Coordinates of C-alpha atoms in Angstrom, one line a residue:
Chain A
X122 CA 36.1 49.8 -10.8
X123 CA 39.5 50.0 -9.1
X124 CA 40.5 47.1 -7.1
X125 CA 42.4 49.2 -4.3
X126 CA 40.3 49.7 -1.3
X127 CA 38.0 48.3 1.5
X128 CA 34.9 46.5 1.4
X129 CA 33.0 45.5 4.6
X130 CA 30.3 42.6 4.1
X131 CA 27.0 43.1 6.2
X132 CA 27.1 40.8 9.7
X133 CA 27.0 37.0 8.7
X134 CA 27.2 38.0 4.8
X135 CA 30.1 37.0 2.7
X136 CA 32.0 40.2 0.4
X137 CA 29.9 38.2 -2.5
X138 CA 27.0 38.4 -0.9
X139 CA 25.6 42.0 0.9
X140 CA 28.3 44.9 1.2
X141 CA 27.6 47.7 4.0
X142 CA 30.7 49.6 2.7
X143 CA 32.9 49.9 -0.5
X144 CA 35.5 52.6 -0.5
X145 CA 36.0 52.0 -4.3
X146 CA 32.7 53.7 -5.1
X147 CA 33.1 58.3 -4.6
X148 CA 31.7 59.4 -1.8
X149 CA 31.1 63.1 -0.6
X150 CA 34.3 64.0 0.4
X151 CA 36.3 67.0 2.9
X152 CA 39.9 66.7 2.8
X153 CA 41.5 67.4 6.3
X154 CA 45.0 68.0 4.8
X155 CA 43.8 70.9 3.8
X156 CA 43.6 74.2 6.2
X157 CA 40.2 73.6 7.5
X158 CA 39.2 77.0 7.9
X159 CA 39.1 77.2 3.9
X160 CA 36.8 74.1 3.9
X161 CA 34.9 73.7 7.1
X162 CA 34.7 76.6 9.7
X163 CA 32.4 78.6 11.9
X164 CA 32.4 82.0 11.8
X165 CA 30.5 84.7 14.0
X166 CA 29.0 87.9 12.2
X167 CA 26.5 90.4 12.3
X168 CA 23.6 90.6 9.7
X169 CA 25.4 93.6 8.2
X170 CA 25.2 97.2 8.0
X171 CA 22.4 99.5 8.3
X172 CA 22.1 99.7 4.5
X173 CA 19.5 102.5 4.3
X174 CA 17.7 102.6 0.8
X175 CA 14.2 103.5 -1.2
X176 CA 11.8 101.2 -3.5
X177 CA 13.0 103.8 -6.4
X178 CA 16.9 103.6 -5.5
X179 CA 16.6 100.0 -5.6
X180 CA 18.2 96.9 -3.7
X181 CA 21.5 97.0 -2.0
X182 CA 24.4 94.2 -1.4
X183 CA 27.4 94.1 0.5
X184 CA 29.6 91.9 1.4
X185 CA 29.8 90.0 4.8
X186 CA 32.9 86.8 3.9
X187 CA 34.5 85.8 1.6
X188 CA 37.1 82.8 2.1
X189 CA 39.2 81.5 -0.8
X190 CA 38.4 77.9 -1.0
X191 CA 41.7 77.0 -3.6
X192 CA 39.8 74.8 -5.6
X193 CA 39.7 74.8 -9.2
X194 CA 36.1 74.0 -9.9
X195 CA 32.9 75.8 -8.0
X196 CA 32.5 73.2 -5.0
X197 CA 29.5 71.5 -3.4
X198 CA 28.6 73.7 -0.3
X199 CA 26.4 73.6 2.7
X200 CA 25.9 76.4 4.7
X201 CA 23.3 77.3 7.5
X202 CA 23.3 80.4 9.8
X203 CA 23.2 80.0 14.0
X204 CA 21.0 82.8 15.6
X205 CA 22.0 84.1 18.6
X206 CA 20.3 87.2 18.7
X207 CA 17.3 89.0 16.6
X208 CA 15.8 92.1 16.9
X209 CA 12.1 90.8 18.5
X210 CA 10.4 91.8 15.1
X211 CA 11.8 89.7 13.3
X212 CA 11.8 86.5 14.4
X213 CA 8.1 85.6 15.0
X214 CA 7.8 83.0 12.9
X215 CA 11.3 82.9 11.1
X216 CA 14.4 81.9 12.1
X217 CA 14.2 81.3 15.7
X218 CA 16.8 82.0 17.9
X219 CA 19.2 79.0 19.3
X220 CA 18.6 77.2 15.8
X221 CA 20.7 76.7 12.8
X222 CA 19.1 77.7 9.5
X223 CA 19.8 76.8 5.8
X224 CA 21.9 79.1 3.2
X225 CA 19.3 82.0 3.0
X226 CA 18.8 83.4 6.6
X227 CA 15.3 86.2 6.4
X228 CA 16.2 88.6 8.3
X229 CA 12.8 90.1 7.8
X230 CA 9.4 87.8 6.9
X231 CA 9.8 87.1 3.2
X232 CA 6.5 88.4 1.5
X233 CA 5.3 90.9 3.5
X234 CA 3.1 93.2 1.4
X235 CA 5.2 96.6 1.3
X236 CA 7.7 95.7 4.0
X237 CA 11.5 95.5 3.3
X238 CA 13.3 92.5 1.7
X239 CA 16.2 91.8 3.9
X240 CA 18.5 88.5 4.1
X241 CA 21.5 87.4 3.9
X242 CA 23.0 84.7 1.3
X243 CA 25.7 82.4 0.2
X244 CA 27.7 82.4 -3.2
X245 CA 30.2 80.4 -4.7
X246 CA 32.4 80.7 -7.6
X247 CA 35.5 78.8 -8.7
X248 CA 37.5 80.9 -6.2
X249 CA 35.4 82.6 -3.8
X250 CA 32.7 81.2 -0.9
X251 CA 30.8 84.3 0.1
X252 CA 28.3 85.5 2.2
X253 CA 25.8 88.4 1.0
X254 CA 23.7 91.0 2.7
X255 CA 20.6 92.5 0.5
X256 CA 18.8 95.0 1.2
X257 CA 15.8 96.3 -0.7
X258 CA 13.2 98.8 0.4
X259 CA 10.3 96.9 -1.1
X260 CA 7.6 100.2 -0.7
X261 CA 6.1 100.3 -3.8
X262 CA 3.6 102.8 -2.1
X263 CA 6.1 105.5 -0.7
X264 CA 9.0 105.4 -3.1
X265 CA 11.0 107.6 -1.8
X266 CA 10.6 106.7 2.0
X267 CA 14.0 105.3 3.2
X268 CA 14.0 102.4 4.7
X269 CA 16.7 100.8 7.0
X270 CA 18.1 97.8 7.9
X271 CA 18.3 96.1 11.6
X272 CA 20.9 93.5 10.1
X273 CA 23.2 95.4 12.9
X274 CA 21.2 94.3 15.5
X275 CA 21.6 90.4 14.7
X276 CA 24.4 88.1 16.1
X277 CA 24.8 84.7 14.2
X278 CA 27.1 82.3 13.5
X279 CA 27.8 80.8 10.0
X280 CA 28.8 77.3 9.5
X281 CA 29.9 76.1 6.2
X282 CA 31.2 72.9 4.6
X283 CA 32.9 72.9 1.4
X284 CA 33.1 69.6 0.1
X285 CA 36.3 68.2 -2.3
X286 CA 34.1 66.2 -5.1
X287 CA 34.8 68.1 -8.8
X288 CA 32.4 66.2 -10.8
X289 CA 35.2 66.0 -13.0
X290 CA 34.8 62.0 -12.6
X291 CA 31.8 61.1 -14.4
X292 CA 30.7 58.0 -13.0
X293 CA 27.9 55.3 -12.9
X294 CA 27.9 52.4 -10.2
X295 CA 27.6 49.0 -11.3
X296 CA 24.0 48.2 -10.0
X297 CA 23.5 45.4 -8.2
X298 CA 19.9 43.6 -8.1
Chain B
X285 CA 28.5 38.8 15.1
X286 CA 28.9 42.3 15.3
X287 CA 31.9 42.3 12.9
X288 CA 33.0 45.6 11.5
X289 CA 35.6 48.1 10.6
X290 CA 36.2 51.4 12.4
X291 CA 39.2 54.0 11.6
X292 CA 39.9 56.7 13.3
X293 CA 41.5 60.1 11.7
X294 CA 45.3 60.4 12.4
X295 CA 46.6 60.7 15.7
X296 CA 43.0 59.7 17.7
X297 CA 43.3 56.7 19.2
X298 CA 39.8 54.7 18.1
X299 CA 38.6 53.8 21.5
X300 CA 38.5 57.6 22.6
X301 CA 37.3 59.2 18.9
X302 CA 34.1 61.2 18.8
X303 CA 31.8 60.2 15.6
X304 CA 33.9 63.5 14.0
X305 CA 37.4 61.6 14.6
X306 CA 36.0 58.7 12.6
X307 CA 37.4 58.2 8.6
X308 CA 35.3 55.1 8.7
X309 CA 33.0 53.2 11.2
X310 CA 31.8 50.7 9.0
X311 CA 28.5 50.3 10.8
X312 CA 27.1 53.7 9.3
X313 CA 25.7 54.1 5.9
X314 CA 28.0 57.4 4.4
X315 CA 27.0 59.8 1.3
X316 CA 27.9 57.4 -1.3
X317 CA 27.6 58.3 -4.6
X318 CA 25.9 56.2 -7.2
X319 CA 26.1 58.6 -10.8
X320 CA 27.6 62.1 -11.5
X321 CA 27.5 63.1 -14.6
X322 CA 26.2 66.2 -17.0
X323 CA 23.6 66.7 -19.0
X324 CA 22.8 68.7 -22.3
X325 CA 19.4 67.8 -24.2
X326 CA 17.1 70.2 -26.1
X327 CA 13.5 69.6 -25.5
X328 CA 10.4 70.5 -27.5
X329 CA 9.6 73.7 -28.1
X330 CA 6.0 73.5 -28.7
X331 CA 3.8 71.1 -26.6
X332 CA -0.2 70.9 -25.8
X333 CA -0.6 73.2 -22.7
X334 CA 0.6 71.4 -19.5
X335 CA 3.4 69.7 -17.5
X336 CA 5.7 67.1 -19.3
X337 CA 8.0 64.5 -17.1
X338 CA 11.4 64.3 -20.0
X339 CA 13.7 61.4 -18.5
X340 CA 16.8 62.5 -18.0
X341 CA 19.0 59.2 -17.1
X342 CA 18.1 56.0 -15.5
X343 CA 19.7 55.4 -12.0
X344 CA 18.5 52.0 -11.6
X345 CA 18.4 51.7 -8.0
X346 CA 15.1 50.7 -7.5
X347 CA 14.1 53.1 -4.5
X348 CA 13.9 57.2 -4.0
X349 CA 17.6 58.7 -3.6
X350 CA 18.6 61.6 -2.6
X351 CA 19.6 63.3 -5.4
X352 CA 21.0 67.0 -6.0
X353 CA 20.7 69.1 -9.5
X354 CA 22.9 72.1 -10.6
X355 CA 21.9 74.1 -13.5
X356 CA 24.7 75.4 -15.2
X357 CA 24.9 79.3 -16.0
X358 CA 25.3 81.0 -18.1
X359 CA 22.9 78.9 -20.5
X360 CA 24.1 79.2 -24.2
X361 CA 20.5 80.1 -24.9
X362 CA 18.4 82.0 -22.4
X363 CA 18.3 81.5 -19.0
X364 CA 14.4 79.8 -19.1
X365 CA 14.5 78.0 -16.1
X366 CA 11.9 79.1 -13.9
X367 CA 11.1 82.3 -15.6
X368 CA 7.9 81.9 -16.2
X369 CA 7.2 83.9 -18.8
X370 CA 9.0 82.0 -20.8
X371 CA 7.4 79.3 -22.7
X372 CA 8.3 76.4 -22.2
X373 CA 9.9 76.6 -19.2
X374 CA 11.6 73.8 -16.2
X375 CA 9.3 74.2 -13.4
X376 CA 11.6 71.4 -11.4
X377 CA 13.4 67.6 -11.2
X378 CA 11.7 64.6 -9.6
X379 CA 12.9 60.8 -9.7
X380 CA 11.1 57.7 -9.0
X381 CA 12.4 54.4 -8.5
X382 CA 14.2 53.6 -12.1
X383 CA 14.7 57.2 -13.5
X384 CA 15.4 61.2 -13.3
X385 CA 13.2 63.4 -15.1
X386 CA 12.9 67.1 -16.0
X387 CA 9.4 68.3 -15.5
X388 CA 8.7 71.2 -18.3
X389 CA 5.5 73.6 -18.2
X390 CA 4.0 74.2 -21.7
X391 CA 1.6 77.1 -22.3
X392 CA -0.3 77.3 -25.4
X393 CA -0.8 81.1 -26.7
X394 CA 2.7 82.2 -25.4
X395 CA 5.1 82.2 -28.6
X396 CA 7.4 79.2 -28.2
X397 CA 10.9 79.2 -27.9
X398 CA 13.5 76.3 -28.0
X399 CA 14.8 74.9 -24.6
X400 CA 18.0 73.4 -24.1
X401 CA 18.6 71.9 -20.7
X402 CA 22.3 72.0 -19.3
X403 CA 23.0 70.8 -15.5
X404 CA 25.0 68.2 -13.7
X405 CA 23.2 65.5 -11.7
X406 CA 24.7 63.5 -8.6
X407 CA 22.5 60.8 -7.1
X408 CA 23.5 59.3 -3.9
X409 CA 23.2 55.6 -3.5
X410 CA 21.3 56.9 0.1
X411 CA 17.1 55.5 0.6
X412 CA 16.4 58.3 2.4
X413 CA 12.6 57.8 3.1
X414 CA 14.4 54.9 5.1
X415 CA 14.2 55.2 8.8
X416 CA 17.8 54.7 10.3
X417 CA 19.9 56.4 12.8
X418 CA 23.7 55.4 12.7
X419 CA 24.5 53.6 15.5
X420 CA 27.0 55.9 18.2
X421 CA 29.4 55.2 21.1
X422 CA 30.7 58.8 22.6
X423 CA 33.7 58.4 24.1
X424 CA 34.0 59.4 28.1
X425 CA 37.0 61.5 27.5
X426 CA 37.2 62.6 23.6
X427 CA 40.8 62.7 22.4
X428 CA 42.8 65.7 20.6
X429 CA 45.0 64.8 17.7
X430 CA 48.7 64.7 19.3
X431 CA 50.4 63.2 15.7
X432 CA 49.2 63.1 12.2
X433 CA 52.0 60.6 11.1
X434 CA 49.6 57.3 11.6
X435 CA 46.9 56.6 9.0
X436 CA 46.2 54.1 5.8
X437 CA 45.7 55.7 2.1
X438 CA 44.2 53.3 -0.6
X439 CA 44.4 54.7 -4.1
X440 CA 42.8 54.8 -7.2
X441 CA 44.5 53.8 -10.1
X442 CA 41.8 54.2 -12.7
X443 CA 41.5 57.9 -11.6
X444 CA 46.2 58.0 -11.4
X445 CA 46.1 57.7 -7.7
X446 CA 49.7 58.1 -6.0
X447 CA 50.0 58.3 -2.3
X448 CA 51.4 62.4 -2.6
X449 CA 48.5 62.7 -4.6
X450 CA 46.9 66.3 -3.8
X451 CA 43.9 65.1 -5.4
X452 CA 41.4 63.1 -2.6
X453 CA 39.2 62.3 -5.3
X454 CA 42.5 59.6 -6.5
X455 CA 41.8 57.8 -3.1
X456 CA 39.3 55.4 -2.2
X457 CA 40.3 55.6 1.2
X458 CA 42.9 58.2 2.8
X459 CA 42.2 58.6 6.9
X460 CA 42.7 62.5 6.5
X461 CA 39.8 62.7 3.6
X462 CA 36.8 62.0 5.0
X463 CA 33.8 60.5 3.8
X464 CA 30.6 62.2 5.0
X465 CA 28.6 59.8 7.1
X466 CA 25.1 59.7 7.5
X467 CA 23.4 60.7 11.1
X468 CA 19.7 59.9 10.2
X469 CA 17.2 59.5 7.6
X470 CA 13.3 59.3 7.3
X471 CA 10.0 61.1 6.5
X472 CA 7.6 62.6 8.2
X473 CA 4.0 63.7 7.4
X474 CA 3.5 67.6 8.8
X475 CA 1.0 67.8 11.5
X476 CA -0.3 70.9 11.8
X477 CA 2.0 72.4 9.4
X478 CA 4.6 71.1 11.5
X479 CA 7.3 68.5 11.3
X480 CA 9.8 67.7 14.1
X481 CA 12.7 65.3 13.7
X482 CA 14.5 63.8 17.3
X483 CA 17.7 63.5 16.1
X484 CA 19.6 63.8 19.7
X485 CA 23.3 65.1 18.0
X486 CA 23.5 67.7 20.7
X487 CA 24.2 70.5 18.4
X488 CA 22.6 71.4 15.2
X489 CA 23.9 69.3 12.7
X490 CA 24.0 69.8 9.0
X491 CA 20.8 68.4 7.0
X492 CA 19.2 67.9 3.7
X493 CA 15.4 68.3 2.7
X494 CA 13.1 66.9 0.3
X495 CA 9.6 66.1 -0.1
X496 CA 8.5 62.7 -1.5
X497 CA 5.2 62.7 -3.5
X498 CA 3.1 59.7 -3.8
X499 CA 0.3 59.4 -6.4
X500 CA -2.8 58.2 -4.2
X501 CA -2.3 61.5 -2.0
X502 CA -5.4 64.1 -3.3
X503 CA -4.2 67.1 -4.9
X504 CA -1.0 65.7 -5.6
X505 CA 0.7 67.6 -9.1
X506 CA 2.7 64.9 -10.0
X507 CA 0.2 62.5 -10.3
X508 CA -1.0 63.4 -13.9
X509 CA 2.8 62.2 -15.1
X510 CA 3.3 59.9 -12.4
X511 CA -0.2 58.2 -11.7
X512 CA 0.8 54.5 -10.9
X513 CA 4.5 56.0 -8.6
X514 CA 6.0 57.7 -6.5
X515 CA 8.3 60.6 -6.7
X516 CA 11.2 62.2 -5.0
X517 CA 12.1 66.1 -5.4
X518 CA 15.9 66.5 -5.4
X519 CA 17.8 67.2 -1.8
X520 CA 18.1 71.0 -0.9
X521 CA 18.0 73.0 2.3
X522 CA 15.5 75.6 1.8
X523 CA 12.0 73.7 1.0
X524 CA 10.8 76.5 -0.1
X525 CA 9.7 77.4 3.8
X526 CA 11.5 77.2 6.8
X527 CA 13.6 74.5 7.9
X528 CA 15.7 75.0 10.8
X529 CA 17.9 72.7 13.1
X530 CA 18.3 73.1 16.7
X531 CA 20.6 70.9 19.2
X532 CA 18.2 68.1 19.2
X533 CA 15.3 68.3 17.0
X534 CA 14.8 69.6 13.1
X535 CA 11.8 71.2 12.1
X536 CA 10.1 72.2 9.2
X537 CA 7.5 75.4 9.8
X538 CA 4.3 75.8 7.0
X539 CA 2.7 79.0 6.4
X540 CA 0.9 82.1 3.9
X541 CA 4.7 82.2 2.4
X542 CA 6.3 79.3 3.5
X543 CA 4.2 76.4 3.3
X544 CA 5.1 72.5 3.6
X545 CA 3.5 71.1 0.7
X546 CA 0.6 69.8 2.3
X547 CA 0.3 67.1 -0.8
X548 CA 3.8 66.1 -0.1
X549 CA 5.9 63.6 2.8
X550 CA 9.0 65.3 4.3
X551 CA 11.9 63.3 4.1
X552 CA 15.5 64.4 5.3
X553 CA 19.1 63.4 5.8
X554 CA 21.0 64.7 8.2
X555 CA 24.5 64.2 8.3
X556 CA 27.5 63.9 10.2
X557 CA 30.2 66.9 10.6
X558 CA 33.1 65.9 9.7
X559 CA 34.8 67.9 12.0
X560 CA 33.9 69.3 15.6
X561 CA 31.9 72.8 14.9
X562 CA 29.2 72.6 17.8
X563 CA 29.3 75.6 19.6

């Protein structure tokens, strides 16, 4: 272990004895240097399109973001999606309005027998962050009824976090009993 | 005593920095990292119908971490992982108090084909079924950032650490690389299908999910390969059902589709933003 950094011992505990903090050992990291807004940032969108399709034309994507993150490895990521606004329909249930939710945001009920599949998703690469609308009719019993998404109709704000740890360092911790 | 180390980011003074200003407050436990490292083993291909535990590495820590998996695609043989169909096939990841283990379904009848498991593992040296709360003073008047010429960087030399290094993973402490701090941590068993965390951040913060399994609890899968401990599933944000944060509380909905495992204790972490994004 490098010898370069700062340890704090726990209230009336010696640096032998019980550490609350060690900077020598990796932590999850974001680097501020950097341009935020390719690491950390809010961003206001819609759901998407009206992506219009049929259960025999099959699925649809497009895409919503994209930020280059300028990293040279596929990053650990957190993203959740703000609603501000969802057609009534939807949200009973899912996804409540004035709450953040994790990186796959239903825009209708998952698993509805028949009814549309319809969210929107995160991906990451070694170059790209970016956020996915999909679209699949899901009618098995009218195939060729089109069906249409409300993702229009939503107002949300993404937040995501890309955090600066490689996992190029392979690394074990001295364990202390 | 109440001895203790705070930092602020560059250019806040300390007295007026929001918990977001802060490189370090030394009172706060932070997303430490106990072992990262990758994995490649080939596992049976044939086994008695059922579910195997295959330990993966030891972590040693002697409590449930939070723990994240990545599978690594494209497999160099085909992608098994939760297909199903496929026989044998990784149905998940649990740990317990020494260890981190690959559970593997086996189905007798289905032809058998080889498995070879490739991911990276990161366990945090983080109790999360620990009740804590970081401890908080909000400034009166937050401060803005009026230079960025003030701060401390410690490097690492075992990883060629240089102060213009571009690299923040060659510092163990640089005030503009930030160390994600911890908020809260606990469990909670749903009520009702139900689970509401108090966390009081004012806006909705970013979190982690798990659930932690313990063998006495009736219907409980894991206890066949875990009968005499507990288990931890590894951190994620989806639970399989609805999680969703609001300014104060976090909750965790059941349901037909999206059900809290009713065999299973939610645990969380939520963290600290490193950098103001309420709104």
């Amino acid at each position: 272990m490098t010898k370069t950094g700062i340890i704090v011992a726990a209230d009336g505990k010696t640096i032998n004895d019980t550490l609350i903090y060690d900077s020598r050992t990796p932590h999850l990291l974001i680097d501020t240097r950097r341009n935020s807004s390719k690491l950390l940032d809010l961003v206001e969108m819609t759901g998407g399109t009206a992506l219009a399709t049929t259960y025999n034309a099959g699925p649809l994507r497009e895409e919503l973001f994209s930020v280059k993150h300028e990293l040279t490895y596929v990053p650990r990521t957190s993203v959740s999606f703000y609603v501000h606004d969802a057609p009534a329909v939807t949200i009973v249930g899912h996804n409540p309005i004035g709450t953040f939710s994790s990186d796959l945001l239903a825009l209708t009920p998952l698993g509805g027998i028949g009814a549309p599949i319809d969210y929107i998703y995160m991906t990451i690469d070694e170059t790209y962050l970016k956020i996915m609308h999909y679209y699949a009719a899901g009618d098995a019993l009218n195939p060729t009824l089109t069906h249409t998404s409300d993702a229009p109709l939503w107002r949300i704000t993404m937040k995501y976090m890309i955090n600066n740890n490689s996992r190029k360092y392979a690394y074990t911790a001295d364990v202390y009993s | 005593m109440g001895q203790g180390v705070i930092i602020s980011q560059s250019g806040i003074p300390v007295n007026q920095a929001n918990d977001y200003q802060k490189a370090l407050d030394s009172r706060w436990k932070f997303m430490e990292i106990s072992i990262e490292q990758d994995i490649d083993i080939s596992l049976p291909s044939y086994l008695a119908n059922g579910t195997y535990a295959f330990k993966l590495f030891d972590h040693g820590l002697n409590y449930l971490p939070g723990f994240e998996i990545y599978e690594k695609y494209p497999y160099t043989t085909p992608m098994w992982t939760y297909l199903s169909n496929y026989n044998p096939y990784v149905s998940g990841y649990v740990a317990d108090k020494q260890s981190v283990y690959v559970m593997v379904q086996y189905s007798t009848g289905i032809a058998a084909l080889p498995l070879r498991v490739q991911l990276s593992a990161r366990v945090y040296a983080l109790d999360i079924t620990t009740e804590y709360q970081a401890p908080s003073d909000p400034p009166t008047t937050a401060a803005e950032p009026t230079i960025d010429t003030i701060g401390a960087a410690f490097t690492n030399q075992a990883k060629g650490g240089s102060v213009r290094s571009t690299d923040p993973e060659t510092f163990t402490l640089y005030t503009p690389i930030k160390s994600i701090a911890v908020h809260k941590t606990g469990t909670q068993k749903p009520v009702s299908n139900i689970v509401t965390i108090t966390h009081n951040v004012n806006y909705p913060p970013t979190y982690l999910v798990t659930n932690v399994y313990n063998p006495t609890t009736p219907g409980n899968p894991y206890t066949k390969a875990f009968p005499d401990s507990s288990i931890i599933k590894p951190l994620s944000t989806t639970l399989f059902g609805l999680v969703v944060a609001s300014a104060n509380t976090l909750q965790a909905f059941g349901g037909p589709q999206t059900a809290l495992d009713a065999q299973a204790t939610f645990a969380y972490v939520i963290l600290k933003d490193p950098a103001q994004v309420a709104s």
